[in-house]
Coordinates of C-alpha atoms and ligand atoms in Angstrom, one line a residue:
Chain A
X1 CA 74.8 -58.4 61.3
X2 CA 76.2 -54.9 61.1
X3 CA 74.3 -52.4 59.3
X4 CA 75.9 -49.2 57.2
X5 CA 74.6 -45.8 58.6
X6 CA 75.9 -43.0 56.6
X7 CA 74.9 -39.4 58.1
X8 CA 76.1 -35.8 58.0
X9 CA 76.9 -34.7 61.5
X10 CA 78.5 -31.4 62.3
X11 CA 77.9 -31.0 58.5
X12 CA 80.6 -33.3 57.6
X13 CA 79.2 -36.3 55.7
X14 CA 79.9 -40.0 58.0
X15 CA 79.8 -43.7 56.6
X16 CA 80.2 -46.0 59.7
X17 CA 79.0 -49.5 60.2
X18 CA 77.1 -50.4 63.6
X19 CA 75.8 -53.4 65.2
X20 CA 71.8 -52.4 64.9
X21 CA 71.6 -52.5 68.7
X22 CA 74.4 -49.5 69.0
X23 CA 72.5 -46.6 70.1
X24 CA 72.7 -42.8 68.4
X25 CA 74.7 -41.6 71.4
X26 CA 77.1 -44.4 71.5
X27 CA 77.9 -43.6 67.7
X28 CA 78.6 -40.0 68.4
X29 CA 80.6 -40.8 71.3
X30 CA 82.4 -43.8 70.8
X31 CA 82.5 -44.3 66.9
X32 CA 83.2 -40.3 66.2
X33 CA 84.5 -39.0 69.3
X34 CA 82.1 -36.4 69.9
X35 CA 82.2 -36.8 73.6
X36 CA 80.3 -33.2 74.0
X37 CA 76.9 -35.0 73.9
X38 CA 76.9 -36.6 77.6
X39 CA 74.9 -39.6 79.1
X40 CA 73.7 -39.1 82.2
X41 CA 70.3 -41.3 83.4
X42 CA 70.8 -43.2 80.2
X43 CA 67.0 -44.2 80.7
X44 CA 65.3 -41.0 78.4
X45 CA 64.9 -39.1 81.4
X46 CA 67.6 -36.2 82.1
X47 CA 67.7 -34.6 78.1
X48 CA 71.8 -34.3 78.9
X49 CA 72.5 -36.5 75.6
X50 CA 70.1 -34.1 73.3
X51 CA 71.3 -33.9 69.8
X52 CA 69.6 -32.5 67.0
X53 CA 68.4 -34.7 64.3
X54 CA 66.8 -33.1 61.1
X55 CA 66.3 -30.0 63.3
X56 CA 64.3 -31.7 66.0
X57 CA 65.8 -32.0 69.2
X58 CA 66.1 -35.9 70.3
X59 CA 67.1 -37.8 73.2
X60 CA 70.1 -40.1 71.6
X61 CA 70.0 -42.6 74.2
X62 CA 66.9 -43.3 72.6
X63 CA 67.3 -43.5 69.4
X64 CA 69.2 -46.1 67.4
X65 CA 72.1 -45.2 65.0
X66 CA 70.3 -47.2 62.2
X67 CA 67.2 -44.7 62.7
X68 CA 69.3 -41.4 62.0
X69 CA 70.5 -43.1 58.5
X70 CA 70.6 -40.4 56.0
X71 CA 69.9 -37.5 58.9
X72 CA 71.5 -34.8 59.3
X73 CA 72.7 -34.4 63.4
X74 CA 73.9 -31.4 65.4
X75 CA 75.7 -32.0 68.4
X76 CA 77.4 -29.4 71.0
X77 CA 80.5 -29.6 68.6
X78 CA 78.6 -28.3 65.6
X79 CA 77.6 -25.2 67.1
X80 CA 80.4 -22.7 67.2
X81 CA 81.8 -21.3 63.8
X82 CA 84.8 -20.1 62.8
X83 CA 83.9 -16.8 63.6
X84 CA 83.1 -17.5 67.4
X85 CA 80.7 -19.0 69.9
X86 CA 77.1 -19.8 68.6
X87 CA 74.5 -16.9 70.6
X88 CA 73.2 -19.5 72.2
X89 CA 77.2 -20.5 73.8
X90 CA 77.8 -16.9 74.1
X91 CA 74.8 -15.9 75.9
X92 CA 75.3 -19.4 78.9
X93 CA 78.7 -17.8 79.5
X94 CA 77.8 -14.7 79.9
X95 CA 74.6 -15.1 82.0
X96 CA 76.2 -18.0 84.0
X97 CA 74.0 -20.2 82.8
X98 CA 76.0 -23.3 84.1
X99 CA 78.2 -24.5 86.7
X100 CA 79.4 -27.9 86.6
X101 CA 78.7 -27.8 83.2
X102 CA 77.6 -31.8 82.6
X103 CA 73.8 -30.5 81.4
X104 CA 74.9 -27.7 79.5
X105 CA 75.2 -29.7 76.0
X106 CA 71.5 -31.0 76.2
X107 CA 70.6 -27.8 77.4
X108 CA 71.6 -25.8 74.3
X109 CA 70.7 -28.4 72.1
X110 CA 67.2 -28.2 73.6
X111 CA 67.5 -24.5 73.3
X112 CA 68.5 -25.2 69.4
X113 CA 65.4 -26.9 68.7
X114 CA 63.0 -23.9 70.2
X115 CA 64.9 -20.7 68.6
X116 CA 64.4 -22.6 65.0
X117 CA 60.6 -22.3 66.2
X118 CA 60.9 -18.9 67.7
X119 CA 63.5 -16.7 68.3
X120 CA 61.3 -14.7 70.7
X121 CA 60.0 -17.2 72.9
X122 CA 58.0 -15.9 76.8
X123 CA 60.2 -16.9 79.5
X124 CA 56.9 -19.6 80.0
X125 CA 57.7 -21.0 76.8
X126 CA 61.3 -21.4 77.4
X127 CA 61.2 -23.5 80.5
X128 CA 59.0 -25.5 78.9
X129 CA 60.8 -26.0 75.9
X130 CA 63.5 -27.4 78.4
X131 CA 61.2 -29.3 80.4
X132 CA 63.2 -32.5 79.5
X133 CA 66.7 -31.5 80.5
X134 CA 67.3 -31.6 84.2
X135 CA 70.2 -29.6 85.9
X136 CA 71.5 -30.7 88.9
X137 CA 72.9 -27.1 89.7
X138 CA 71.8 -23.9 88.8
X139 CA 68.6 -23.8 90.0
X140 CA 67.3 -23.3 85.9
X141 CA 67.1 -19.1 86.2
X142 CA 70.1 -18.5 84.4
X143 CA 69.5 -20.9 82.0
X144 CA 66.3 -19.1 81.3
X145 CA 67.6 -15.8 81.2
X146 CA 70.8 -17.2 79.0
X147 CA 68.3 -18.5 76.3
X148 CA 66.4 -15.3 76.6
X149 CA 69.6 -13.2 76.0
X150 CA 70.6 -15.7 73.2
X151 CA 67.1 -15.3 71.3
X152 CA 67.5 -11.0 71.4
X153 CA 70.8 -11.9 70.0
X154 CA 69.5 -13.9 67.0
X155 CA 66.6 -11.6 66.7
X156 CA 69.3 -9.0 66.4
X157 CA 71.2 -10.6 63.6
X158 CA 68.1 -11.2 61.5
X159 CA 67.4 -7.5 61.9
X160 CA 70.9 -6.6 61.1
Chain B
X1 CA 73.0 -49.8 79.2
X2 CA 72.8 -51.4 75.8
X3 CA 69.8 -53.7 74.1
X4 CA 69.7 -57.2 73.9
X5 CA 71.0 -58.2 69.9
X6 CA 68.4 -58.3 67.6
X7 CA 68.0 -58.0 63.4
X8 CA 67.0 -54.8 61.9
X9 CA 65.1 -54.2 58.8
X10 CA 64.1 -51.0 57.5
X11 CA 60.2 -51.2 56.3
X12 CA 60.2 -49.8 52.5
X13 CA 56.6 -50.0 52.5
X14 CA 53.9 -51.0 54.3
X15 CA 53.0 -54.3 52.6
X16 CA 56.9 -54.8 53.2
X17 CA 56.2 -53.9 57.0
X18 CA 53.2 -56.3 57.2
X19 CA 55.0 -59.3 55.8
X20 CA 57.9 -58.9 57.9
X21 CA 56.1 -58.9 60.9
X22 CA 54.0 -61.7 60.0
X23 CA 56.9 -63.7 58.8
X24 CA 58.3 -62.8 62.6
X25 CA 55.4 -65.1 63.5
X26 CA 55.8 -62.6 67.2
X27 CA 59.3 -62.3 67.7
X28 CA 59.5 -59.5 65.3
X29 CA 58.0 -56.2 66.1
X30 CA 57.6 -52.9 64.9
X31 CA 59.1 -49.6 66.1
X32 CA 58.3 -45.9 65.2
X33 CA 59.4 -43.3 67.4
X34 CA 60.6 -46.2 69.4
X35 CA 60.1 -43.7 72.7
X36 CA 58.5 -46.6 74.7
X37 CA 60.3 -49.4 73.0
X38 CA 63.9 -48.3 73.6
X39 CA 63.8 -48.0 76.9
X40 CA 62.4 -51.5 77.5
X41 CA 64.9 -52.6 75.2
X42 CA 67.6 -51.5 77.1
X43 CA 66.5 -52.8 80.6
X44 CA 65.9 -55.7 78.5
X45 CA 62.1 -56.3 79.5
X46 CA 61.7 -56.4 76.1
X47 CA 63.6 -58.5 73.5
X48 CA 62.6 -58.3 69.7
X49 CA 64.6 -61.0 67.6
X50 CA 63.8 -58.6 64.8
X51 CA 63.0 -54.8 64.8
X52 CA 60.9 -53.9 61.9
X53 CA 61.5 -50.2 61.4
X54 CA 58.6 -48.0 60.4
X55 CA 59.3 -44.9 60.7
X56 CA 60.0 -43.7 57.1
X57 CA 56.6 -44.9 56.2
X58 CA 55.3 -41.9 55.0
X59 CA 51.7 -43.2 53.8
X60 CA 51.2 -43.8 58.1
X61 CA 51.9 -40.1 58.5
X62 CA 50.0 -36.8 58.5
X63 CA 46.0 -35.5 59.4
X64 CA 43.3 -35.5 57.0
X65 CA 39.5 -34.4 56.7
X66 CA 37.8 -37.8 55.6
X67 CA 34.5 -37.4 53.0
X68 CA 32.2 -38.0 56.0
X69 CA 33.4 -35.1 58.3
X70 CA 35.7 -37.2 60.6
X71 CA 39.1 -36.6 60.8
X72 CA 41.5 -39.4 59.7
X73 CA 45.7 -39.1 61.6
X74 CA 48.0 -41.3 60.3
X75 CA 49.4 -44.1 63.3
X76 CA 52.9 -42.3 62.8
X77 CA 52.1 -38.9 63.4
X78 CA 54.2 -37.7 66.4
X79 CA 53.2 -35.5 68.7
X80 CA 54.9 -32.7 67.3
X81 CA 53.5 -33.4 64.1
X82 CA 49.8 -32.9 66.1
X83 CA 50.9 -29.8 67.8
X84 CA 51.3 -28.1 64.7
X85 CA 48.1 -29.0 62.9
X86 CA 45.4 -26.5 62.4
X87 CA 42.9 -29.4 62.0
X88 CA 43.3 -30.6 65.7
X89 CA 43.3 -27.3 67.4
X90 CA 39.7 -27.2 67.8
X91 CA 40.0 -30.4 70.0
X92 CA 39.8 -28.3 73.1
X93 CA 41.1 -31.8 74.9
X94 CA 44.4 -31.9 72.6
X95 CA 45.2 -28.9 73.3
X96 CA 45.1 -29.0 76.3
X97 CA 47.0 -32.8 76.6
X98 CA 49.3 -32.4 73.5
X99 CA 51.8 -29.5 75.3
X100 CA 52.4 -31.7 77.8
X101 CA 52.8 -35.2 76.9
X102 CA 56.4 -36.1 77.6
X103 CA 58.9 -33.3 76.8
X104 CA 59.7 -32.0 73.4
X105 CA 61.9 -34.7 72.6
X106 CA 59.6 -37.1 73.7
X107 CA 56.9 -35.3 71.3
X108 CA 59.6 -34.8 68.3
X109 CA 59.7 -38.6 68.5
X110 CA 56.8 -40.1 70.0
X111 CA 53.8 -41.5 67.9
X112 CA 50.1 -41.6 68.5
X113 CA 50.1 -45.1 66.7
X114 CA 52.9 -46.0 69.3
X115 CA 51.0 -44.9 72.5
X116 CA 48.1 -46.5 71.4
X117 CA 50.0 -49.9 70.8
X118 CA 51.6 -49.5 73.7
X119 CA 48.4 -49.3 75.6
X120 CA 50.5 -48.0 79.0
X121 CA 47.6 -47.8 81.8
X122 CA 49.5 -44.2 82.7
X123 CA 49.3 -43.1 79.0
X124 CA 47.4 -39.8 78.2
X125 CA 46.3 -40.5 74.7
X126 CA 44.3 -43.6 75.0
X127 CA 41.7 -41.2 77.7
X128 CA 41.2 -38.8 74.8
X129 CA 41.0 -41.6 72.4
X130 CA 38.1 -43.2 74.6
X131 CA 36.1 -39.9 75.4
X132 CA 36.2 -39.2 71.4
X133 CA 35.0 -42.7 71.1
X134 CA 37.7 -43.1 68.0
X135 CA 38.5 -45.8 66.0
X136 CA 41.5 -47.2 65.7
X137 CA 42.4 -48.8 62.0
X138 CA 44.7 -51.4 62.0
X139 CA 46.0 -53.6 59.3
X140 CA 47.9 -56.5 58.6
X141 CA 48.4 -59.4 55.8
X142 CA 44.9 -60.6 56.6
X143 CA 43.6 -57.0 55.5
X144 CA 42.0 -54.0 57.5
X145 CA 40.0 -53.5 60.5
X146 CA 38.3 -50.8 62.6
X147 CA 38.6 -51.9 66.1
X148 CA 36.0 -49.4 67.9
X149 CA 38.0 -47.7 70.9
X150 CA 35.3 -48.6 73.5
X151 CA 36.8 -52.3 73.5
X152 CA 40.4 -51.7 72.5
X153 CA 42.4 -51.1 76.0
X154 CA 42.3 -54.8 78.1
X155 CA 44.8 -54.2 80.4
X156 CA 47.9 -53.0 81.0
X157 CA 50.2 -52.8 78.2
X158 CA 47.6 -55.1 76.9
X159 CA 45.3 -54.1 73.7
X160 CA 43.1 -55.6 70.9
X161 CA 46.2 -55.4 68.6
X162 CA 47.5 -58.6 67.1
X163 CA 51.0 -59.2 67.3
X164 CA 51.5 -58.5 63.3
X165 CA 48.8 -55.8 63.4
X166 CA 49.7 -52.2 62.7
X167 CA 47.9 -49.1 63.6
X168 CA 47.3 -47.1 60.3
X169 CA 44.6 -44.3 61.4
X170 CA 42.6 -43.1 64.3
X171 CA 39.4 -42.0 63.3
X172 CA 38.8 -39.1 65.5
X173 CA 34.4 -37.9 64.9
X174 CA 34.5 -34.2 63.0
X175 CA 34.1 -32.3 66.0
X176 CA 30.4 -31.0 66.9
X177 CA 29.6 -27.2 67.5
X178 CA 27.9 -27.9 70.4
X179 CA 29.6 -30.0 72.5
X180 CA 33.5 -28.9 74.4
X181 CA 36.0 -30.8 75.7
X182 CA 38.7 -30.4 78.4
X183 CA 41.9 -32.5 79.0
X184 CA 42.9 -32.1 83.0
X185 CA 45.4 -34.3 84.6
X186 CA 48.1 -34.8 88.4
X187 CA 50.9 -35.7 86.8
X188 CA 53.9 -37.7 88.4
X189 CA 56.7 -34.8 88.1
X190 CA 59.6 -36.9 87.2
X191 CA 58.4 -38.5 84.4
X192 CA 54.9 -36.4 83.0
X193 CA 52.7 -39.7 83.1
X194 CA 49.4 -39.1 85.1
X195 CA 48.6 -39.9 88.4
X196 CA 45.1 -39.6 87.2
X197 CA 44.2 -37.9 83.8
X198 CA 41.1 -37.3 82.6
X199 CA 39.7 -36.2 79.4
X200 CA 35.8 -34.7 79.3
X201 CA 33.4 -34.7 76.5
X202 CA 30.5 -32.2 77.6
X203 CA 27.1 -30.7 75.9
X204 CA 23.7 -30.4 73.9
X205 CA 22.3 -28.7 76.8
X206 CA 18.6 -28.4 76.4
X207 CA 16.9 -26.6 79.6
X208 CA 18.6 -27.4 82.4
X209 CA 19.8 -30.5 81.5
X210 CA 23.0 -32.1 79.9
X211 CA 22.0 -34.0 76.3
X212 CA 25.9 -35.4 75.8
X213 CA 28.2 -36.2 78.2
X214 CA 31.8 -38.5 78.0
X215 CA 34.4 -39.1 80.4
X216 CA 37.3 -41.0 80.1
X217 CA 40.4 -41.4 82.8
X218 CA 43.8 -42.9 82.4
X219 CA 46.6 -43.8 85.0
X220 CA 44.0 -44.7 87.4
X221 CA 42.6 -48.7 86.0
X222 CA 44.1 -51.4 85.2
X223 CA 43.8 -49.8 81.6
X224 CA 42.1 -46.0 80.6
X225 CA 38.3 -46.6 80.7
X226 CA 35.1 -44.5 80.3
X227 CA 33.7 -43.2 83.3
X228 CA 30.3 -44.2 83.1
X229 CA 29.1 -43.8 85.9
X230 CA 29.9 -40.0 86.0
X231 CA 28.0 -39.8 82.4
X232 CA 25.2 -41.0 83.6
X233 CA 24.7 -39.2 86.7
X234 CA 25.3 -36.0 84.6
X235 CA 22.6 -36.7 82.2
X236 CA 20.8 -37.9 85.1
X237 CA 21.0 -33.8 86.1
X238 CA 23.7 -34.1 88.9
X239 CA 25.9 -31.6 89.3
X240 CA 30.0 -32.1 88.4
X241 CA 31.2 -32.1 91.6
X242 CA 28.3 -34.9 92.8
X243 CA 28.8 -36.7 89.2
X244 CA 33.0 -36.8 90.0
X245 CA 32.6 -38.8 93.2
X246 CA 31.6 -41.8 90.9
X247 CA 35.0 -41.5 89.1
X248 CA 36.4 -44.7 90.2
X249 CA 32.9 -46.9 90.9
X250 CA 33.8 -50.6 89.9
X251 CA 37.4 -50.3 88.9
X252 CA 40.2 -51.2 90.6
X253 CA 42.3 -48.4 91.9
X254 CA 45.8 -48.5 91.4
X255 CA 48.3 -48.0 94.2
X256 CA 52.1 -47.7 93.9
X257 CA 55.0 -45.3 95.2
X258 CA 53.7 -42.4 93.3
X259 CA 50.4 -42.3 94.8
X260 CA 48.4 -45.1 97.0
X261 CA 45.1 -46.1 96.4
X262 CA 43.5 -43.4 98.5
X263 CA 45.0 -40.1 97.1
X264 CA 44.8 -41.7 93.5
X265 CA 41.3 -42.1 93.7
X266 CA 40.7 -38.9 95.4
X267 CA 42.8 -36.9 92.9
X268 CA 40.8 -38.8 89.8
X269 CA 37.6 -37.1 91.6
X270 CA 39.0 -33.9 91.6
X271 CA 40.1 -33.9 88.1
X272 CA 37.2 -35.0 86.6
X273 CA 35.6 -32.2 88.3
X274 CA 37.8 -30.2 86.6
X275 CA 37.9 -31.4 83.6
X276 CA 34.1 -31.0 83.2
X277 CA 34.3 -27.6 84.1
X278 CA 36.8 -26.5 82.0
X279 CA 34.9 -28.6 79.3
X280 CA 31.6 -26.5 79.8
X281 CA 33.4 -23.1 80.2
X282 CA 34.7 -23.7 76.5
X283 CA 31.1 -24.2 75.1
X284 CA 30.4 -20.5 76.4
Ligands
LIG301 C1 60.8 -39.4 79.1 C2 59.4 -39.8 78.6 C3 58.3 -39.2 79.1 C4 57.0 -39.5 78.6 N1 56.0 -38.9 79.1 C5 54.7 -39.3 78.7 C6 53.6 -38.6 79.2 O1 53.6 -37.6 80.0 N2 52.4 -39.0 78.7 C7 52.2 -40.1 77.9 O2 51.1 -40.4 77.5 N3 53.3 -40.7 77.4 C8 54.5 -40.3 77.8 N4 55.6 -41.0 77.3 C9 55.5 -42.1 76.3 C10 55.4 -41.7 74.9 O3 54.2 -40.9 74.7 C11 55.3 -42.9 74.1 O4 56.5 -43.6 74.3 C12 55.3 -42.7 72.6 O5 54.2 -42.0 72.2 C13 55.2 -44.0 71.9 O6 55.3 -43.8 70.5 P1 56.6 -44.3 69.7 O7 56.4 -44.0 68.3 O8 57.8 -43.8 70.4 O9 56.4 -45.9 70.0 P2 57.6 -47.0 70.0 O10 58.4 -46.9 71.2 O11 58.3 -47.1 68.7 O12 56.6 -48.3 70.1 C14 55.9 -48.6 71.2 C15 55.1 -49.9 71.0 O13 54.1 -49.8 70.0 C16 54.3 -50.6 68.9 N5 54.0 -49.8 67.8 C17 54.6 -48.6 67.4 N6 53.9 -48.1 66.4 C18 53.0 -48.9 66.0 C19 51.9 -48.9 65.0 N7 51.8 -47.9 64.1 N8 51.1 -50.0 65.0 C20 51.2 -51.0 65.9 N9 52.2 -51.1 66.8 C21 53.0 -50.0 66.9 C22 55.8 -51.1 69.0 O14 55.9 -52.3 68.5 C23 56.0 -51.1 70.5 O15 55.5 -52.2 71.1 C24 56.9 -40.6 77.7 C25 58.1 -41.2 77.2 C26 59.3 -40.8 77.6 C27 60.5 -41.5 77.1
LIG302 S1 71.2 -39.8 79.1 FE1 69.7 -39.7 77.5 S2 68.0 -38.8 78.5 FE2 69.5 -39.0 80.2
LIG303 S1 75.3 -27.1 85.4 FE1 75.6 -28.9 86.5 S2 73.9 -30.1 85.9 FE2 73.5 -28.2 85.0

């Protein structure tokens, strides 16, 4: 029996009906056509389909659609503005903090969830805050120094 | 990869939850965080005909200081939700476990009422649950019971828990003043489970002599279990690295591709070495 999720993702309010079985990611993917949010090990392990959900960053090939009812999700496609890049975009371009890019999603989704906790996390604290997204390419460093670059770049703004 | 069908309902309350599963008579069960669930579901070694969702239930969630000193968290507190509280922080042990259960994801997700359930022989929870000698509260339409820790884990993946039983609480003891704990564990680097994780419990020195000792270790038994032979030979006045050799006497060691019988059992020694030290070091 399908089930009615309604859910604000991106900030735009969604009403779509979903077999209970569909998962979070397949929803963004399939039934919105946010593609941004990739699947990669599809088995909880690789981070590269991390979304926020309420603020919290989630796996959502592990989550079901029915469970983010009445959330509120942030995907890679939510996070530039009209004015520009978010800091946290800005800062993985400039640093080169990708390369093939598939991880990079996850990745800043990941990095989402720790600058709403800090925005100036140790360089300790920011690998492990991406403990569980896996990159196939850049060796992590400047994905660290990216997020780094990204927090003084929020810290700024606050200041400012 | 995609779950096998199943119904859904969401749980408005508990009572709700606890007919729903009973009516399931077993196909039905619950899911919180569903971090251990989903991903059974998917390779479809598991296959609920109903999904009985809990996780709105706010009455499961949340820590609280019961009127006789112990200290009462809710079966659908995640890990996160743990992290944060000022309650648990003087649980030398979760701190030290908590950080580095899973990934933040995992822990924005995951329950404490789930890993118990669960009862996954690898899982780091149910060793701290042993060596605080907790209680775990469960409930169902027959009413409430406190199943005591010591006899809860009976094998893998397999627990005290009736099929239409949920976890409310975990009764954690208030914490004495003279005792300090440790949390120390090898842990398999794709995934974060332990190779062999240990939790210590260590104390009420009097003279030379230790008046409280606890060790528990997970990822190494058939289930988590209390060491007791190491207890013993540390109130018995060995010392911690003579006490660790006994780490694994009368269990079963487990071997697979991770780590064979051999290195398991030799990294359990080591750890519970070091988990009794770095239990001691935080009485000082
Ligand atoms: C990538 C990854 C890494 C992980 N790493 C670790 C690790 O390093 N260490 C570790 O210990 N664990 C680890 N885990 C496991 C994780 O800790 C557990 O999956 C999680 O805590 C289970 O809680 P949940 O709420 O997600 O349970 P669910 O998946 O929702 O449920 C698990 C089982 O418990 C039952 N259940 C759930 N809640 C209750 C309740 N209140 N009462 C009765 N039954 C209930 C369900 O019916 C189900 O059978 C990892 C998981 C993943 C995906
Ligand atoms: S695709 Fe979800 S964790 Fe890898
Ligand atoms: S940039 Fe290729 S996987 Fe990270």
């Amino acid at each position: 029996m399908a089930e009615h999720v309604s859910l604000v993702v991106n900030g735009v309010p969604r009403e779509v009906d979903v077999e209970p079985r569909r998962l979070l990611v397949q929803l963004l993917r399939e039934d919105l056509d946010l593609t941004g949010t990739h699947i990669a090990c599809d088995t909880s392990q690789c981070g590269a389909c991390t979304v926020t959900l309420d603020g919290k960053s989630v796996k959502s090939c592990t989550v079901l659609a029915v469970q983010a009812d009445g959330a509120n999700v942030t995907t890679i496609e939510g996070m530039a503005t009209a004015d520009g890049l978010h800091p946290l975009q800005a800062a993985f371009w400039e640093n080169h903090g990708l390369q093939c890019g598939f991880c990079t999603p996850g990745m800043i989704m990941s990095a989402a969830d720790l600058l709403a906790r800090t925005t100036d996390p140790t360089d300790d604290e920011i690998r492990h805050a991406i403990a569980g997204n896996f990159c196939r390419c850049t060796g992590y460093q400047n994905i660290v120094t990216a997020i780094r670059a990204a927090a003084t770049t929020v810290r700024a703004g606050a200041a400012g | 990869m995609i779950p096998a069908a199943f119904d859904y309902v969401r749980a408005t309350s508990l009572d709700d939850a606890l007919a729903r599963l009973a009516a399931g008579g077993g196909s039905a069960k619950a899911i919180a965080g569903g971090q251990s669930l989903l991903p059974l579901m998917k390779l479809r070694l598991a296959r609920p005909e109903t999904l009985v969702d809990i996780g709105r239930l706010a009455e499961l969630k949340g820590v609280r200081r019961l009127g006789d000193g112990r200290v009462s968290i809710g079966g659908l507190t995640t890990y996160d939700e743990m992290l944060r509280d000022m309650t648990l922080h003087r649980y030398g042990l979760l701190a030290d476990a908590l950080p580095n259960i899973g990934d933040v994801q995992v822990r924005n997700r995951g329950t404490i009422g789930g890993a118990t359930a669960h009862a996954d022989p690898a899982s780091d929870m149910p060793a701290i649950l042993l060596a605080l000698d907790a209680e775990v509260v469960v409930r169902s339409v027959r009413g409430e019971r406190a199943i005591p820790i010591a006899g809860f884990f009976q094998g893998a993946f397999a627990s005290a828990l009736e099929p239409d039983e949920l976890i409310t609480e975990l009764r954690l003891p208030g914490g004495r003043e003279d005792l300090g704990s440790a949390y120390r564990a090898i842990e398999q680097p794709a995934s974060g489970y332990s190779i062999a994780g240990v939790a210590a419990i260590i104390g009420a020195r009097s003279g030379d002599r230790w008046g409280f000792c606890s060790v528990a270790i997970t990822g190494v038994g058939e289930h988590p279990y209390r060491a007791t032979a190491v207890e013993s030979a540390i109130l018995g006045g060995a010392s911690f690295e003579a006490a660790a050799a006994h780490a694994c006497d009368g269990v079963t060691v487990a071997s697979d591709i991770h780590a064979d019988r051999e290195y398991r059992a030799h990294v359990a020694t080591v750890q519970v070495r070091r988990a009794l030290e770095a239990a001691a070091a935080r009485l000082a």
